[in-house]
Amino acid sequence: MLSIAVFGSGAGSNFMAILTAIQQGNLPAARISLVLSNNSGAGILGIARANGLPAIHLSRKQFPDERSFADTVLSMLRDHGANFIALAGYMKQVPPEVVAAYRKRIVNIHPALLPRFGGAGMYGLRVHEAVLASGETTSGATVHYVDEEYDNGPVVLQQTVPVLPGDTPASLAARVLAAEHQIYPAAIGRIAQSERAAEHHHN
Ligand code: GAR
């Protein structure tokens, strides 16, 4: 069973897509163990609360140093039994101690076709501005594993969308977001299934 901690900073529409898939019975091998946000006013925390899920506001700014922040994140994850992390619009870096403790057990969704249009500073509307400036006729969404480098780990799933004449960063973002909502639950389902198959194999 994937017990997923979702980290986010914003509206939480990707989290909502994952939660809906779970509630509809489409992800039988996955559950949400907690939602964590650096932003106390984030929509993602409101969605968690409205669904009776632990909603935790935790920010680096509340701690004197990186180490104590990382230790607190790790103890929250442990206390709630999380064995997997899904970043869903999380605009902060995951502390290296957490990446090390959850190696190959963290995924992220990125609003472009990695390895293009990723890396430091490439988040939110900036990604779509860069895609439009490059003259690309295709963009899309990527679910990938997280390691210590930004937008770097192996790809789990991608979906392309067209870039249309007259697109603005906002109109392209909306089209990509719809693709994100398709592939994020699908990617988690795929990981959960392969894990379940491996468990059965070992038993
Ligand atoms: C999504 O488009 C996600 O891909 C992006 O933030 C948005 C969050 O929306 N993430 C990044 O840019 C991370 N580099 P949501 O809060 O509605 O899921």
Tab-separated table of N, CA, C and O in Angstrom, residues 29-99:
chain	number	residue	atom	x	y	z
A	29	ALA	N	-4.632	0.613	-4.289
A	29	ALA	CA	-3.407	0.352	-3.529
A	29	ALA	C	-2.750	1.645	-3.043
A	29	ALA	O	-1.558	1.666	-2.733
A	30	ALA	N	-3.535	2.722	-2.948
A	30	ALA	CA	-2.971	3.997	-2.490
A	30	ALA	C	-3.926	4.676	-1.511
A	30	ALA	O	-5.147	4.579	-1.630
A	31	ARG	N	-3.342	5.351	-0.517
A	31	ARG	CA	-4.114	6.179	0.400
A	31	ARG	C	-3.332	7.454	0.677
A	31	ARG	O	-2.120	7.502	0.468
A	32	ILE	N	-4.040	8.503	1.150
A	32	ILE	CA	-3.370	9.747	1.538
A	32	ILE	C	-3.150	9.709	3.045
A	32	ILE	O	-4.108	9.541	3.815
A	33	SER	N	-1.904	9.889	3.478
A	33	SER	CA	-1.642	9.871	4.928
A	33	SER	C	-1.602	11.280	5.515
A	33	SER	O	-1.949	11.458	6.680
A	34	LEU	N	-1.170	12.263	4.758
A	34	LEU	CA	-1.182	13.647	5.222
A	34	LEU	C	-0.928	14.592	4.060
A	34	LEU	O	-0.459	14.172	2.995
A	35	VAL	N	-1.256	15.856	4.285
A	35	VAL	CA	-0.934	16.909	3.325
A	35	VAL	C	-0.123	17.958	4.057
A	35	VAL	O	-0.482	18.381	5.164
A	36	LEU	N	0.995	18.351	3.454
A	36	LEU	CA	1.895	19.321	4.071
A	36	LEU	C	2.073	20.513	3.137
A	36	LEU	O	2.241	20.338	1.932
A	37	SER	N	2.006	21.710	3.698
A	37	SER	CA	2.224	22.906	2.891
A	37	SER	C	3.100	23.907	3.630
A	37	SER	O	2.997	24.060	4.843
A	38	ASN	N	3.929	24.600	2.872
A	38	ASN	CA	4.728	25.704	3.418
A	38	ASN	C	3.893	26.965	3.569
A	38	ASN	O	4.336	27.937	4.173
A	39	ASN	N	2.669	26.938	3.009
A	39	ASN	CA	1.823	28.129	2.928
A	39	ASN	C	0.532	27.863	3.704
A	39	ASN	O	-0.282	27.047	3.282
A	40	SER	N	0.355	28.577	4.823
A	40	SER	CA	-0.796	28.293	5.699
A	40	SER	C	-2.120	28.558	4.998
A	40	SER	O	-3.133	27.959	5.331
A	41	GLY	N	-2.122	29.456	4.002
A	41	GLY	CA	-3.366	29.800	3.307
A	41	GLY	C	-3.596	28.999	2.041
A	41	GLY	O	-4.530	29.298	1.290
A	42	ALA	N	-2.778	27.994	1.789
A	42	ALA	CA	-2.877	27.258	0.518
A	42	ALA	C	-4.180	26.483	0.414
A	42	ALA	O	-4.621	25.844	1.369
A	43	GLY	N	-4.769	26.517	-0.761
A	43	GLY	CA	-5.989	25.764	-1.040
A	43	GLY	C	-5.826	24.284	-0.751
A	43	GLY	O	-6.768	23.617	-0.311
A	44	ILE	N	-4.627	23.775	-0.982
A	44	ILE	CA	-4.397	22.338	-0.795
A	44	ILE	C	-4.665	21.918	0.650
A	44	ILE	O	-5.185	20.824	0.894
A	45	LEU	N	-4.367	22.798	1.624
A	45	LEU	CA	-4.644	22.466	3.032
A	45	LEU	C	-6.147	22.472	3.299
A	45	LEU	O	-6.657	21.637	4.055
A	46	GLY	N	-6.850	23.397	2.663
A	46	GLY	CA	-8.309	23.462	2.818
A	46	GLY	C	-8.982	22.207	2.278
A	46	GLY	O	-9.920	21.680	2.895
A	47	ILE	N	-8.493	21.715	1.131
A	47	ILE	CA	-9.054	20.482	0.552
A	47	ILE	C	-8.824	19.309	1.505
A	47	ILE	O	-9.718	18.495	1.748
A	48	ALA	N	-7.613	19.254	2.071
A	48	ALA	CA	-7.298	18.166	3.001
A	48	ALA	C	-8.247	18.209	4.204
A	48	ALA	O	-8.860	17.201	4.565
A	49	ARG	N	-8.383	19.391	4.805
A	49	ARG	CA	-9.255	19.534	5.994
A	49	ARG	C	-10.686	19.156	5.664
A	49	ARG	O	-11.339	18.451	6.423
A	50	ALA	N	-11.163	19.630	4.509
A	50	ALA	CA	-12.552	19.356	4.120
A	50	ALA	C	-12.793	17.861	3.937
A	50	ALA	O	-13.933	17.403	4.007
A	51	ASN	N	-11.713	17.112	3.713
A	51	ASN	CA	-11.840	15.675	3.513
A	51	ASN	C	-11.373	14.871	4.730
A	51	ASN	O	-11.166	13.661	4.639
A	52	GLY	N	-11.190	15.569	5.839
A	52	GLY	CA	-10.837	14.886	7.084
A	52	GLY	C	-9.435	14.309	7.104
A	52	GLY	O	-9.159	13.370	7.847
A	53	LEU	N	-8.555	14.883	6.295
A	53	LEU	CA	-7.181	14.387	6.238
A	53	LEU	C	-6.252	15.322	7.018
A	53	LEU	O	-6.481	16.540	7.043
A	54	PRO	N	-5.205	14.779	7.650
A	54	PRO	CA	-4.264	15.635	8.367
A	54	PRO	C	-3.678	16.702	7.440
A	54	PRO	O	-3.163	16.377	6.365
A	55	ALA	N	-3.796	17.965	7.844
A	55	ALA	CA	-3.326	19.098	7.042
A	55	ALA	C	-2.308	19.853	7.883
A	55	ALA	O	-2.662	20.418	8.912
A	56	ILE	N	-1.067	19.850	7.442
A	56	ILE	CA	0.011	20.380	8.271
A	56	ILE	C	0.700	21.552	7.590
A	56	ILE	O	1.145	21.436	6.436
A	57	HIS	N	0.748	22.671	8.301
A	57	HIS	CA	1.501	23.822	7.814
A	57	HIS	C	2.895	23.756	8.402
A	57	HIS	O	3.067	23.825	9.623
A	58	LEU	N	3.888	23.596	7.535
A	58	LEU	CA	5.266	23.487	8.012
A	58	LEU	C	6.166	24.224	7.025
A	58	LEU	O	6.154	23.926	5.825
A	59	SER	N	6.908	25.197	7.547
A	59	SER	CA	7.757	26.006	6.684
A	59	SER	C	9.159	26.091	7.277
A	59	SER	O	9.321	26.139	8.498
A	60	ARG	N	10.117	26.159	6.395
A	60	ARG	CA	11.510	26.314	6.805
A	60	ARG	C	11.679	27.527	7.725
A	60	ARG	O	12.515	27.515	8.638
A	61	LYS	N	10.851	28.564	7.479
A	61	LYS	CA	10.964	29.810	8.245
A	61	LYS	C	10.650	29.637	9.724
A	61	LYS	O	11.018	30.474	10.539
A	62	GLN	N	9.931	28.564	10.070
A	62	GLN	CA	9.578	28.326	11.479
A	62	GLN	C	10.737	27.719	12.257
A	62	GLN	O	10.611	27.488	13.462
A	63	PHE	N	11.856	27.437	11.576
A	63	PHE	CA	12.956	26.706	12.207
A	63	PHE	C	14.252	27.491	12.108
A	63	PHE	O	14.448	28.243	11.155
A	64	PRO	N	15.130	27.297	13.110
A	64	PRO	CA	16.378	28.049	13.098
A	64	PRO	C	17.344	27.591	12.008
A	64	PRO	O	18.179	28.369	11.544
A	65	ASP	N	17.232	26.343	11.599
A	65	ASP	CA	18.153	25.851	10.571
A	65	ASP	C	17.492	24.734	9.759
A	65	ASP	O	16.454	24.192	10.124
A	66	GLU	N	18.139	24.425	8.658
A	66	GLU	CA	17.654	23.420	7.709
A	66	GLU	C	17.489	22.045	8.373
A	66	GLU	O	16.520	21.330	8.134
A	67	ARG	N	18.449	21.737	9.237
A	67	ARG	CA	18.458	20.409	9.861
A	67	ARG	C	17.218	20.179	10.741
A	67	ARG	O	16.586	19.120	10.687
A	68	SER	N	16.877	21.196	11.556
A	68	SER	CA	15.722	21.017	12.449
A	68	SER	C	14.421	20.981	11.652
A	68	SER	O	13.474	20.271	12.007
A	69	PHE	N	14.378	21.726	10.537
A	69	PHE	CA	13.216	21.653	9.646
A	69	PHE	C	13.092	20.239	9.068
A	69	PHE	O	12.029	19.606	9.146
A	70	ALA	N	14.191	19.727	8.530
A	70	ALA	CA	14.179	18.392	7.920
A	70	ALA	C	13.787	17.333	8.945
A	70	ALA	O	12.984	16.432	8.653
A	71	ASP	N	14.319	17.447	10.174
A	71	ASP	CA	13.992	16.466	11.220
A	71	ASP	C	12.505	16.474	11.533
A	71	ASP	O	11.897	15.423	11.752
A	72	THR	N	11.918	17.686	11.554
A	72	THR	CA	10.482	17.784	11.855
A	72	THR	C	9.647	17.202	10.720
A	72	THR	O	8.670	16.489	10.965
A	73	VAL	N	10.039	17.493	9.476
A	73	VAL	CA	9.327	16.902	8.333
A	73	VAL	C	9.385	15.374	8.437
A	73	VAL	O	8.357	14.686	8.305
A	74	LEU	N	10.568	14.856	8.721
A	74	LEU	CA	10.723	13.395	8.801
A	74	LEU	C	9.879	12.806	9.928
A	74	LEU	O	9.274	11.743	9.759
A	75	SER	N	9.806	13.496	11.078
A	75	SER	CA	8.999	12.923	12.159
A	75	SER	C	7.503	13.015	11.853
A	75	SER	O	6.748	12.106	12.199
A	76	MET	N	7.074	14.062	11.154
A	76	MET	CA	5.668	14.143	10.705
A	76	MET	C	5.341	12.971	9.774
A	76	MET	O	4.280	12.348	9.886
A	77	LEU	N	6.247	12.733	8.842
A	77	LEU	CA	6.029	11.641	7.883
A	77	LEU	C	5.927	10.312	8.623
A	77	LEU	O	5.030	9.497	8.356
A	78	ARG	N	6.825	10.124	9.556
A	78	ARG	CA	6.844	8.867	10.325
A	78	ARG	C	5.578	8.741	11.175
A	78	ARG	O	4.930	7.691	11.182
A	79	ASP	N	5.216	9.823	11.878
A	79	ASP	CA	4.032	9.795	12.763
A	79	ASP	C	2.764	9.419	11.996
A	79	ASP	O	1.849	8.820	12.559
A	80	HIS	N	2.692	9.821	10.719
A	80	HIS	CA	1.483	9.542	9.935
A	80	HIS	C	1.639	8.312	9.042
A	80	HIS	O	0.767	8.026	8.225
A	81	GLY	N	2.743	7.607	9.206
A	81	GLY	CA	2.924	6.356	8.465
A	81	GLY	C	3.123	6.524	6.970
A	81	GLY	O	2.827	5.612	6.195
A	82	ALA	N	3.631	7.686	6.560
A	82	ALA	CA	3.825	7.910	5.119
A	82	ALA	C	5.035	7.127	4.616
A	82	ALA	O	6.121	7.210	5.185
A	83	ASN	N	4.840	6.356	3.540
A	83	ASN	CA	5.967	5.636	2.935
A	83	ASN	C	6.258	6.138	1.521
A	83	ASN	O	7.050	5.539	0.790
A	84	PHE	N	5.615	7.240	1.143
A	84	PHE	CA	5.755	7.761	-0.224
A	84	PHE	C	5.381	9.244	-0.187
A	84	PHE	O	4.546	9.647	0.631
A	85	ILE	N	6.012	10.049	-1.050
A	85	ILE	CA	5.727	11.487	-1.099
A	85	ILE	C	5.378	11.872	-2.530
A	85	ILE	O	6.096	11.502	-3.474
A	86	ALA	N	4.275	12.605	-2.687
A	86	ALA	CA	3.907	13.153	-3.998
A	86	ALA	C	3.936	14.675	-3.903
A	86	ALA	O	3.173	15.265	-3.127
A	87	LEU	N	4.817	15.302	-4.658
A	87	LEU	CA	4.865	16.762	-4.717
A	87	LEU	C	3.815	17.221	-5.730
A	87	LEU	O	3.801	16.757	-6.873
A	88	ALA	N	2.924	18.103	-5.281
A	88	ALA	CA	1.832	18.549	-6.146
A	88	ALA	C	1.763	20.070	-6.068
A	88	ALA	O	1.049	20.631	-5.248
A	89	GLY	N	2.588	20.721	-6.895
A	89	GLY	CA	2.666	22.175	-6.847
A	89	GLY	C	3.416	22.655	-5.621
A	89	GLY	O	3.094	23.702	-5.069
A	90	TYR	N	4.428	21.900	-5.204
A	90	TYR	CA	5.253	22.304	-4.053
A	90	TYR	C	6.387	23.169	-4.584
A	90	TYR	O	7.210	22.706	-5.369
A	91	MET	N	6.404	24.430	-4.176
A	91	MET	CA	7.325	25.401	-4.763
A	91	MET	C	8.605	25.576	-3.937
A	91	MET	O	9.366	26.523	-4.174
A	92	LYS	N	8.833	24.683	-2.991
A	92	LYS	CA	10.060	24.737	-2.186
A	92	LYS	C	10.880	23.488	-2.461
A	92	LYS	O	10.359	22.476	-2.936
A	93	GLN	N	12.153	23.581	-2.104
A	93	GLN	CA	12.999	22.404	-2.265
A	93	GLN	C	12.743	21.427	-1.117
A	93	GLN	O	12.570	21.850	0.036
A	94	VAL	N	12.691	20.154	-1.416
A	94	VAL	CA	12.580	19.142	-0.372
A	94	VAL	C	13.960	18.995	0.268
A	94	VAL	O	14.955	18.840	-0.456
A	95	PRO	N	14.056	19.059	1.610
A	95	PRO	CA	15.373	18.961	2.235
A	95	PRO	C	16.096	17.669	1.824
A	95	PRO	O	15.461	16.613	1.726
A	96	PRO	N	17.408	17.763	1.572
A	96	PRO	CA	18.174	16.590	1.137
A	96	PRO	C	18.051	15.395	2.089
A	96	PRO	O	18.048	14.246	1.637
A	97	GLU	N	17.888	15.669	3.385
A	97	GLU	CA	17.728	14.568	4.353
A	97	GLU	C	16.449	13.777	4.068
A	97	GLU	O	16.389	12.564	4.287
A	98	VAL	N	15.410	14.502	3.616
A	98	VAL	CA	14.138	13.843	3.315
A	98	VAL	C	14.265	13.055	2.006
A	98	VAL	O	13.791	11.919	1.899
A	99	VAL	N	14.942	13.651	1.021
A	99	VAL	CA	15.173	12.938	-0.245
A	99	VAL	C	15.958	11.655	0.026
A	99	VAL	O	15.630	10.590	-0.516
